[in-house]
Amino acid sequence: MKKIVECIPNFSEGRDQKKIAALVAEVASVNGVKLLDYTMDKDHNRSVITFCGDVDGIKEAAFNVAKKASELIDMRHHKGQHPRVGALDVLPFVPLKNVTMDECVAIAKDVGRRIGEELKIPVYLYEEAQENPSRKNLEDIRRGGYEGFFEKIKMPDWAPDYGPHVMNEKSGVTVVGARNFLIAFNVNLGTTNIDIAKKIAKAIRHSSGGFRYLKAMGVDLKERNVVQVSMNFTNYEKTPLYRVFEVIKNEASRYGVNIVGSELIGLIPAKALFDTAEHYLMMENFSYDKVIENRIYE
Amino acid sequence: MKKIVECIPNFSEGRDQKKIAALVAEVASVNGVKLLDYTMDKDHNRSVITFCGDVDGIKEAAFNVAKKASELIDMRHHKGQHPRVGALDVLPFVPLKNVTMDECVAIAKDVGRRIGEELKIPVYLYEEAQENPSRKNLEDIRRGGYEGFFEKIKMPDWAPDYGPHVMNEKSGVTVVGARNFLIAFNVNLGTTNIDIAKKIAKAIRHSSGGFRYLKAMGVDLKERNVVQVSMNFTNYEKTPLYRVFEVIKNEASRYGVNIVGSELIGLIPAKALFDTAEHYLMMENFSYDKVIENRIYE
């Protein structure tokens, strides 16, 4: 049973294509690693690489690309709208196949320690890799941004988990962790009334009383004359797509509004779709190993 | 893009476990082939091996197991309820991944020719590998069984496609072909009235005016106090599970009956479940390459 881990480094560079190509090449050249995707955003001045691989490959590729980012990107000259604290800003590891969350936590700690000690960059662990509840959330760690970290790093509560206890001016700090796969899934409503999308988002999201592993907001898609409930599923096994979809359908019907479509942003694990089919087809005896592809690739 | 073909040989031997183990071993020992499943049925005196592999591997394993069956199984002593014409009774090839139906037809013809010429067993091509419409259906070829083939083979319309034009007394004849993946999926209804299951089966199956690629019958599950619509989907892309499921739901509601569950018999391709999720979640932009596993295994 081959272990597969996903890694999604976020970099504070979204304009210089040559630099991004060099980061991508650093990942793609490692044995046992497969590049899945990369995107760059000029406004946010930010890029994201998605790759997967076995445990050794993922660790090597993650450290190598962290090193390359520390050479190529200089935070002293970085401008962009997106909150960020470092050249390699965030480095999450996600269990994809035959791998536990604990194994991903161990990978995050190994790679985090090397980034701290060998590259002299302060490292903060987050999500599942962090035990201190007040330092688990990315938003809490990143608050104040790169500029604010020159002071923040001196606070006793914000001593780094690895690396020097002083700011790295060129590279900033890096946030390393382990988390579940995140699904970005949006549902479109047949109305131009943004209030309805906002009310439904409020009804279903965790922060205001909804599902435990769901973030949601209402968005106006003016050019399409529809409004959208835009969502992040942070644990699709415990808060599944089909359950949230049916609640949205029901809440919308209360306003006489129909769902007119949905869209997936980025990638989705096969299991999230298998679970959906199993639910709607009311299967009594479904199991993962009834899917022929799951027998072929172990 | 690795090509993957499935092969599901049916043998007229379901009682002698040593012989079946020898057939399984013959398949499992071929490079590039993966054994997925095997089942034996004592009443039917019949066994089925399911395996997949690349084009070369599947051809080698299929021929080797045909040869082994001709050595181990003697049709002159075979008794069983299931219709059958040969020791290796039926040998279908199914496109699984990155393979066209035409390629599976070519494989069926290659292997069929070798079985005919090298093993001296008359071979009949069926389904997609057969151009003559009156010889496409397995039921038509198999009608009369092993015993009837001593005369049937002499009829001009039933000259074999490959091999000798006289019956092989020990091995019978073998039916070789290419077909789509077959999904066996049953829907249970919350009633003990078998007439309702039979009426619905009649409404949805091809033979009586229903879906083009669907076979269906009503079955009484007495021990569970439900009745069942038992189905074979012979082309799940053109006659999809979710569409048939919704028609059953609607037809059952006309009698005041609900669907209470469903069951999958054997294996299912991931795409049949992806298509189902895409339908129910009303996805606008779904594509196969949004599924992360489809990026990993190409």
PDB file of C-alpha atoms in Angstrom, chain A residues 44-253:
ATOM      1  CA  HIS A  44      -2.202  38.988  -4.659  1.00  0.00           C
ATOM      2  CA  ASN A  45       1.450  38.679  -5.778  1.00  0.00           C
ATOM      3  CA  ARG A  46       1.263  35.076  -4.692  1.00  0.00           C
ATOM      4  CA  SER A  47       1.628  31.593  -6.170  1.00  0.00           C
ATOM      5  CA  VAL A  48       0.578  28.118  -5.094  1.00  0.00           C
ATOM      6  CA  ILE A  49       2.165  24.800  -6.119  1.00  0.00           C
ATOM      7  CA  THR A  50       0.286  21.527  -5.570  1.00  0.00           C
ATOM      8  CA  PHE A  51       2.183  18.267  -5.606  1.00  0.00           C
ATOM      9  CA  CYS A  52       2.019  14.812  -4.091  1.00  0.00           C
ATOM     10  CA  GLY A  53       4.415  12.001  -3.405  1.00  0.00           C
ATOM     11  CA  ASP A  54       5.648   9.355  -1.008  1.00  0.00           C
ATOM     12  CA  VAL A  55       6.909  10.362   2.437  1.00  0.00           C
ATOM     13  CA  ASP A  56      10.595  10.695   1.503  1.00  0.00           C
ATOM     14  CA  GLY A  57       9.904  12.453  -1.782  1.00  0.00           C
ATOM     15  CA  ILE A  58       7.478  14.955  -0.270  1.00  0.00           C
ATOM     16  CA  LYS A  59       9.927  15.872   2.508  1.00  0.00           C
ATOM     17  CA  GLU A  60      12.800  16.368   0.106  1.00  0.00           C
ATOM     18  CA  ALA A  61      10.746  18.407  -2.396  1.00  0.00           C
ATOM     19  CA  ALA A  62       9.213  20.559   0.365  1.00  0.00           C
ATOM     20  CA  PHE A  63      12.597  21.407   1.885  1.00  0.00           C
ATOM     21  CA  ASN A  64      14.251  22.014  -1.500  1.00  0.00           C
ATOM     22  CA  VAL A  65      11.522  24.411  -2.606  1.00  0.00           C
ATOM     23  CA  ALA A  66      11.687  26.201   0.760  1.00  0.00           C
ATOM     24  CA  LYS A  67      15.426  26.687   0.229  1.00  0.00           C
ATOM     25  CA  LYS A  68      14.920  27.908  -3.342  1.00  0.00           C
ATOM     26  CA  ALA A  69      12.234  30.381  -2.190  1.00  0.00           C
ATOM     27  CA  SER A  70      14.623  31.760   0.450  1.00  0.00           C
ATOM     28  CA  GLU A  71      17.152  32.431  -2.320  1.00  0.00           C
ATOM     29  CA  LEU A  72      14.769  33.901  -4.927  1.00  0.00           C
ATOM     30  CA  ILE A  73      12.194  35.887  -2.952  1.00  0.00           C
ATOM     31  CA  ASP A  74      12.991  38.990  -0.912  1.00  0.00           C
ATOM     32  CA  MET A  75      10.186  40.022   1.444  1.00  0.00           C
ATOM     33  CA  ARG A  76      11.719  43.479   1.912  1.00  0.00           C
ATOM     34  CA  HIS A  77      10.430  44.353  -1.574  1.00  0.00           C
ATOM     35  CA  HIS A  78       7.144  42.402  -1.514  1.00  0.00           C
ATOM     36  CA  LYS A  79       3.792  44.104  -2.008  1.00  0.00           C
ATOM     37  CA  GLY A  80       0.417  42.375  -2.347  1.00  0.00           C
ATOM     38  CA  GLN A  81      -3.146  42.374  -1.050  1.00  0.00           C
ATOM     39  CA  HIS A  82      -3.124  38.899   0.463  1.00  0.00           C
ATOM     40  CA  PRO A  83      -2.101  38.483   4.121  1.00  0.00           C
ATOM     41  CA  ARG A  84       1.419  36.967   4.246  1.00  0.00           C
ATOM     42  CA  VAL A  85       4.322  36.561   6.632  1.00  0.00           C
ATOM     43  CA  GLY A  86       7.087  34.977   4.572  1.00  0.00           C
ATOM     44  CA  ALA A  87       8.658  34.164   1.208  1.00  0.00           C
ATOM     45  CA  LEU A  88       7.463  30.593   1.620  1.00  0.00           C
ATOM     46  CA  ASP A  89       4.378  31.738   3.462  1.00  0.00           C
ATOM     47  CA  VAL A  90       2.477  28.527   4.292  1.00  0.00           C
ATOM     48  CA  LEU A  91       3.481  24.878   3.850  1.00  0.00           C
ATOM     49  CA  PRO A  92       0.669  22.397   4.595  1.00  0.00           C
ATOM     50  CA  PHE A  93       0.892  18.597   4.337  1.00  0.00           C
ATOM     51  CA  VAL A  94      -2.318  16.664   3.660  1.00  0.00           C
ATOM     52  CA  PRO A  95      -2.935  12.898   3.967  1.00  0.00           C
ATOM     53  CA  LEU A  96      -4.091  11.622   0.552  1.00  0.00           C
ATOM     54  CA  LYS A  97      -3.812   7.836   0.596  1.00  0.00           C
ATOM     55  CA  ASN A  98      -2.710   5.129   3.047  1.00  0.00           C
ATOM     56  CA  VAL A  99      -1.323   7.873   5.309  1.00  0.00           C
ATOM     57  CA  THR A 100      -2.559   9.030   8.715  1.00  0.00           C
ATOM     58  CA  MET A 101      -2.792  12.593   9.968  1.00  0.00           C
ATOM     59  CA  ASP A 102      -0.164  11.686  12.585  1.00  0.00           C
ATOM     60  CA  GLU A 103       2.265  10.798   9.827  1.00  0.00           C
ATOM     61  CA  CYS A 104       1.618  14.163   8.176  1.00  0.00           C
ATOM     62  CA  VAL A 105       2.206  15.925  11.502  1.00  0.00           C
ATOM     63  CA  ALA A 106       5.562  14.120  11.759  1.00  0.00           C
ATOM     64  CA  ILE A 107       6.447  15.204   8.216  1.00  0.00           C
ATOM     65  CA  ALA A 108       5.508  18.824   8.999  1.00  0.00           C
ATOM     66  CA  LYS A 109       7.700  18.782  12.114  1.00  0.00           C
ATOM     67  CA  ASP A 110      10.667  17.213  10.283  1.00  0.00           C
ATOM     68  CA  VAL A 111      10.537  19.691   7.420  1.00  0.00           C
ATOM     69  CA  GLY A 112       9.745  22.608   9.763  1.00  0.00           C
ATOM     70  CA  ARG A 113      12.796  21.821  11.902  1.00  0.00           C
ATOM     71  CA  ARG A 114      15.092  21.715   8.833  1.00  0.00           C
ATOM     72  CA  ILE A 115      13.726  25.043   7.545  1.00  0.00           C
ATOM     73  CA  GLY A 116      14.345  26.576  10.971  1.00  0.00           C
ATOM     74  CA  GLU A 117      17.797  25.146  11.590  1.00  0.00           C
ATOM     75  CA  GLU A 118      19.328  24.994   8.104  1.00  0.00           C
ATOM     76  CA  LEU A 119      17.731  28.044   6.473  1.00  0.00           C
ATOM     77  CA  LYS A 120      17.620  30.165   9.657  1.00  0.00           C
ATOM     78  CA  ILE A 121      13.956  31.013   9.097  1.00  0.00           C
ATOM     79  CA  PRO A 122      11.614  31.160  12.144  1.00  0.00           C
ATOM     80  CA  VAL A 123       8.957  28.431  11.750  1.00  0.00           C
ATOM     81  CA  TYR A 124       5.449  28.277  13.256  1.00  0.00           C
ATOM     82  CA  LEU A 125       3.527  25.011  13.299  1.00  0.00           C
ATOM     83  CA  TYR A 126      -0.229  25.244  12.627  1.00  0.00           C
ATOM     84  CA  GLU A 127      -3.453  23.213  12.511  1.00  0.00           C
ATOM     85  CA  GLU A 128      -2.923  19.528  13.383  1.00  0.00           C
ATOM     86  CA  ALA A 129       0.832  19.979  13.823  1.00  0.00           C
ATOM     87  CA  GLN A 130       0.288  22.571  16.589  1.00  0.00           C
ATOM     88  CA  GLU A 131      -0.824  21.562  20.087  1.00  0.00           C
ATOM     89  CA  ASN A 132      -1.313  25.071  21.505  1.00  0.00           C
ATOM     90  CA  PRO A 133      -4.940  26.009  20.646  1.00  0.00           C
ATOM     91  CA  SER A 134      -4.174  29.746  20.426  1.00  0.00           C
ATOM     92  CA  ARG A 135      -1.584  29.046  17.702  1.00  0.00           C
ATOM     93  CA  LYS A 136      -3.513  26.467  15.642  1.00  0.00           C
ATOM     94  CA  ASN A 137      -5.292  28.881  13.297  1.00  0.00           C
ATOM     95  CA  LEU A 138      -3.423  30.290  10.322  1.00  0.00           C
ATOM     96  CA  GLU A 139      -5.306  33.588  10.676  1.00  0.00           C
ATOM     97  CA  ASP A 140      -4.023  34.046  14.263  1.00  0.00           C
ATOM     98  CA  ILE A 141      -0.422  33.325  13.307  1.00  0.00           C
ATOM     99  CA  ARG A 142      -0.541  35.547  10.234  1.00  0.00           C
ATOM    100  CA  ARG A 143      -2.246  38.500  11.950  1.00  0.00           C
ATOM    101  CA  GLY A 144      -0.078  41.624  11.571  1.00  0.00           C
ATOM    102  CA  GLY A 145       1.656  40.229   8.511  1.00  0.00           C
ATOM    103  CA  TYR A 146       5.348  40.275   7.616  1.00  0.00           C
ATOM    104  CA  GLU A 147       5.683  43.880   8.777  1.00  0.00           C
ATOM    105  CA  GLY A 148       4.174  43.159  12.186  1.00  0.00           C
ATOM    106  CA  PHE A 149       6.340  40.092  12.832  1.00  0.00           C
ATOM    107  CA  PHE A 150       9.440  42.134  13.673  1.00  0.00           C
ATOM    108  CA  GLU A 151       7.704  42.923  16.990  1.00  0.00           C
ATOM    109  CA  LYS A 152       5.401  39.894  17.282  1.00  0.00           C
ATOM    110  CA  ILE A 153       8.320  37.439  17.270  1.00  0.00           C
ATOM    111  CA  LYS A 154       9.677  39.045  20.459  1.00  0.00           C
ATOM    112  CA  MET A 155       6.469  38.298  22.414  1.00  0.00           C
ATOM    113  CA  PRO A 156       6.796  35.263  24.740  1.00  0.00           C
ATOM    114  CA  ASP A 157       3.537  33.790  23.356  1.00  0.00           C
ATOM    115  CA  TRP A 158       4.900  33.995  19.841  1.00  0.00           C
ATOM    116  CA  ALA A 159       8.315  32.386  20.167  1.00  0.00           C
ATOM    117  CA  PRO A 160       8.816  30.267  17.004  1.00  0.00           C
ATOM    118  CA  ASP A 161       8.538  26.457  17.171  1.00  0.00           C
ATOM    119  CA  TYR A 162      11.797  26.048  15.233  1.00  0.00           C
ATOM    120  CA  GLY A 163      14.644  28.228  14.057  1.00  0.00           C
ATOM    121  CA  PRO A 164      16.015  31.566  15.289  1.00  0.00           C
ATOM    122  CA  HIS A 165      13.961  33.674  17.709  1.00  0.00           C
ATOM    123  CA  VAL A 166      14.658  36.786  15.632  1.00  0.00           C
ATOM    124  CA  MET A 167      13.029  37.859  12.384  1.00  0.00           C
ATOM    125  CA  ASN A 168      14.599  36.821   9.069  1.00  0.00           C
ATOM    126  CA  GLU A 169      14.359  40.111   7.173  1.00  0.00           C
ATOM    127  CA  LYS A 170      14.721  38.636   3.704  1.00  0.00           C
ATOM    128  CA  SER A 171      12.523  35.528   4.102  1.00  0.00           C
ATOM    129  CA  GLY A 172      10.151  36.487   6.921  1.00  0.00           C
ATOM    130  CA  VAL A 173       8.729  33.511   8.824  1.00  0.00           C
ATOM    131  CA  THR A 174       7.164  30.301   7.513  1.00  0.00           C
ATOM    132  CA  VAL A 175       4.013  28.549   8.740  1.00  0.00           C
ATOM    133  CA  VAL A 176       4.237  24.742   8.452  1.00  0.00           C
ATOM    134  CA  GLY A 177       1.528  22.255   9.334  1.00  0.00           C
ATOM    135  CA  ALA A 178      -0.753  19.342   8.624  1.00  0.00           C
ATOM    136  CA  ARG A 179      -4.439  19.536   7.786  1.00  0.00           C
ATOM    137  CA  ASN A 180      -7.270  17.702   6.092  1.00  0.00           C
ATOM    138  CA  PHE A 181      -7.956  18.056   2.408  1.00  0.00           C
ATOM    139  CA  LEU A 182      -9.869  21.279   1.734  1.00  0.00           C
ATOM    140  CA  ILE A 183     -12.660  21.254  -0.854  1.00  0.00           C
ATOM    141  CA  ALA A 184     -13.767  24.575  -2.359  1.00  0.00           C
ATOM    142  CA  PHE A 185     -17.318  24.122  -3.637  1.00  0.00           C
ATOM    143  CA  ASN A 186     -19.793  26.871  -4.593  1.00  0.00           C
ATOM    144  CA  VAL A 187     -23.547  26.643  -5.074  1.00  0.00           C
ATOM    145  CA  ASN A 188     -25.382  29.101  -7.363  1.00  0.00           C
ATOM    146  CA  LEU A 189     -28.898  30.333  -6.578  1.00  0.00           C
ATOM    147  CA  GLY A 190     -31.434  31.490  -9.156  1.00  0.00           C
ATOM    148  CA  THR A 191     -31.871  34.990  -7.752  1.00  0.00           C
ATOM    149  CA  THR A 192     -30.069  38.353  -7.820  1.00  0.00           C
ATOM    150  CA  ASN A 193     -30.856  38.928  -4.147  1.00  0.00           C
ATOM    151  CA  ILE A 194     -27.497  38.736  -2.357  1.00  0.00           C
ATOM    152  CA  ASP A 195     -29.236  38.791   1.025  1.00  0.00           C
ATOM    153  CA  ILE A 196     -30.541  35.273   0.413  1.00  0.00           C
ATOM    154  CA  ALA A 197     -27.041  33.929  -0.291  1.00  0.00           C
ATOM    155  CA  LYS A 198     -25.743  35.701   2.821  1.00  0.00           C
ATOM    156  CA  LYS A 199     -28.536  34.340   5.019  1.00  0.00           C
ATOM    157  CA  ILE A 200     -27.945  30.788   3.787  1.00  0.00           C
ATOM    158  CA  ALA A 201     -24.159  31.105   4.238  1.00  0.00           C
ATOM    159  CA  LYS A 202     -24.784  32.240   7.802  1.00  0.00           C
ATOM    160  CA  ALA A 203     -27.169  29.334   8.425  1.00  0.00           C
ATOM    161  CA  ILE A 204     -24.734  26.622   7.303  1.00  0.00           C
ATOM    162  CA  ARG A 205     -21.294  27.816   8.443  1.00  0.00           C
ATOM    163  CA  HIS A 206     -19.681  26.736  11.682  1.00  0.00           C
ATOM    164  CA  SER A 207     -18.981  30.222  13.005  1.00  0.00           C
ATOM    165  CA  SER A 208     -22.673  31.117  13.219  1.00  0.00           C
ATOM    166  CA  GLY A 209     -24.202  27.793  14.284  1.00  0.00           C
ATOM    167  CA  GLY A 210     -23.928  25.583  11.193  1.00  0.00           C
ATOM    168  CA  PHE A 211     -21.815  22.602  10.237  1.00  0.00           C
ATOM    169  CA  ARG A 212     -18.621  21.986  12.207  1.00  0.00           C
ATOM    170  CA  TYR A 213     -16.231  21.819   9.221  1.00  0.00           C
ATOM    171  CA  LEU A 214     -17.703  24.443   6.930  1.00  0.00           C
ATOM    172  CA  LYS A 215     -16.801  28.032   6.056  1.00  0.00           C
ATOM    173  CA  ALA A 216     -19.274  29.912   3.866  1.00  0.00           C
ATOM    174  CA  MET A 217     -20.052  33.361   2.519  1.00  0.00           C
ATOM    175  CA  GLY A 218     -22.540  34.931   0.127  1.00  0.00           C
ATOM    176  CA  VAL A 219     -21.114  36.285  -3.140  1.00  0.00           C
ATOM    177  CA  ASP A 220     -22.773  38.308  -5.902  1.00  0.00           C
ATOM    178  CA  LEU A 221     -22.056  36.979  -9.415  1.00  0.00           C
ATOM    179  CA  LYS A 222     -23.360  40.095 -11.180  1.00  0.00           C
ATOM    180  CA  GLU A 223     -22.334  39.088 -14.711  1.00  0.00           C
ATOM    181  CA  ARG A 224     -24.380  35.875 -14.408  1.00  0.00           C
ATOM    182  CA  ASN A 225     -27.394  37.376 -12.608  1.00  0.00           C
ATOM    183  CA  VAL A 226     -27.124  34.811  -9.820  1.00  0.00           C
ATOM    184  CA  VAL A 227     -25.833  34.843  -6.262  1.00  0.00           C
ATOM    185  CA  GLN A 228     -23.528  32.216  -4.841  1.00  0.00           C
ATOM    186  CA  VAL A 229     -22.941  30.430  -1.567  1.00  0.00           C
ATOM    187  CA  SER A 230     -19.147  30.086  -1.648  1.00  0.00           C
ATOM    188  CA  MET A 231     -17.797  27.373   0.661  1.00  0.00           C
ATOM    189  CA  ASN A 232     -14.703  25.677   2.060  1.00  0.00           C
ATOM    190  CA  PHE A 233     -15.163  22.145   3.407  1.00  0.00           C
ATOM    191  CA  THR A 234     -12.309  21.620   5.883  1.00  0.00           C
ATOM    192  CA  ASN A 235     -13.279  18.005   6.636  1.00  0.00           C
ATOM    193  CA  TYR A 236     -15.464  16.501   3.913  1.00  0.00           C
ATOM    194  CA  GLU A 237     -15.831  13.168   5.704  1.00  0.00           C
ATOM    195  CA  LYS A 238     -17.422  14.727   8.788  1.00  0.00           C
ATOM    196  CA  THR A 239     -19.241  17.559   6.996  1.00  0.00           C
ATOM    197  CA  PRO A 240     -20.088  15.986   3.607  1.00  0.00           C
ATOM    198  CA  LEU A 241     -20.993  17.853   0.419  1.00  0.00           C
ATOM    199  CA  TYR A 242     -24.378  16.177  -0.111  1.00  0.00           C
ATOM    200  CA  ARG A 243     -25.643  17.041   3.381  1.00  0.00           C
ATOM    201  CA  VAL A 244     -24.770  20.723   3.040  1.00  0.00           C
ATOM    202  CA  PHE A 245     -26.136  20.774  -0.521  1.00  0.00           C
ATOM    203  CA  GLU A 246     -29.522  19.483   0.667  1.00  0.00           C
ATOM    204  CA  VAL A 247     -29.670  22.047   3.484  1.00  0.00           C
ATOM    205  CA  ILE A 248     -28.922  24.852   1.009  1.00  0.00           C
ATOM    206  CA  LYS A 249     -31.654  23.499  -1.286  1.00  0.00           C
ATOM    207  CA  ASN A 250     -34.127  23.499   1.590  1.00  0.00           C
ATOM    208  CA  GLU A 251     -33.167  26.937   2.910  1.00  0.00           C
ATOM    209  CA  ALA A 252     -33.359  28.433  -0.592  1.00  0.00           C
ATOM    210  CA  SER A 253     -36.797  26.934  -1.195  1.00  0.00           C
TER     211      SER A 253
END
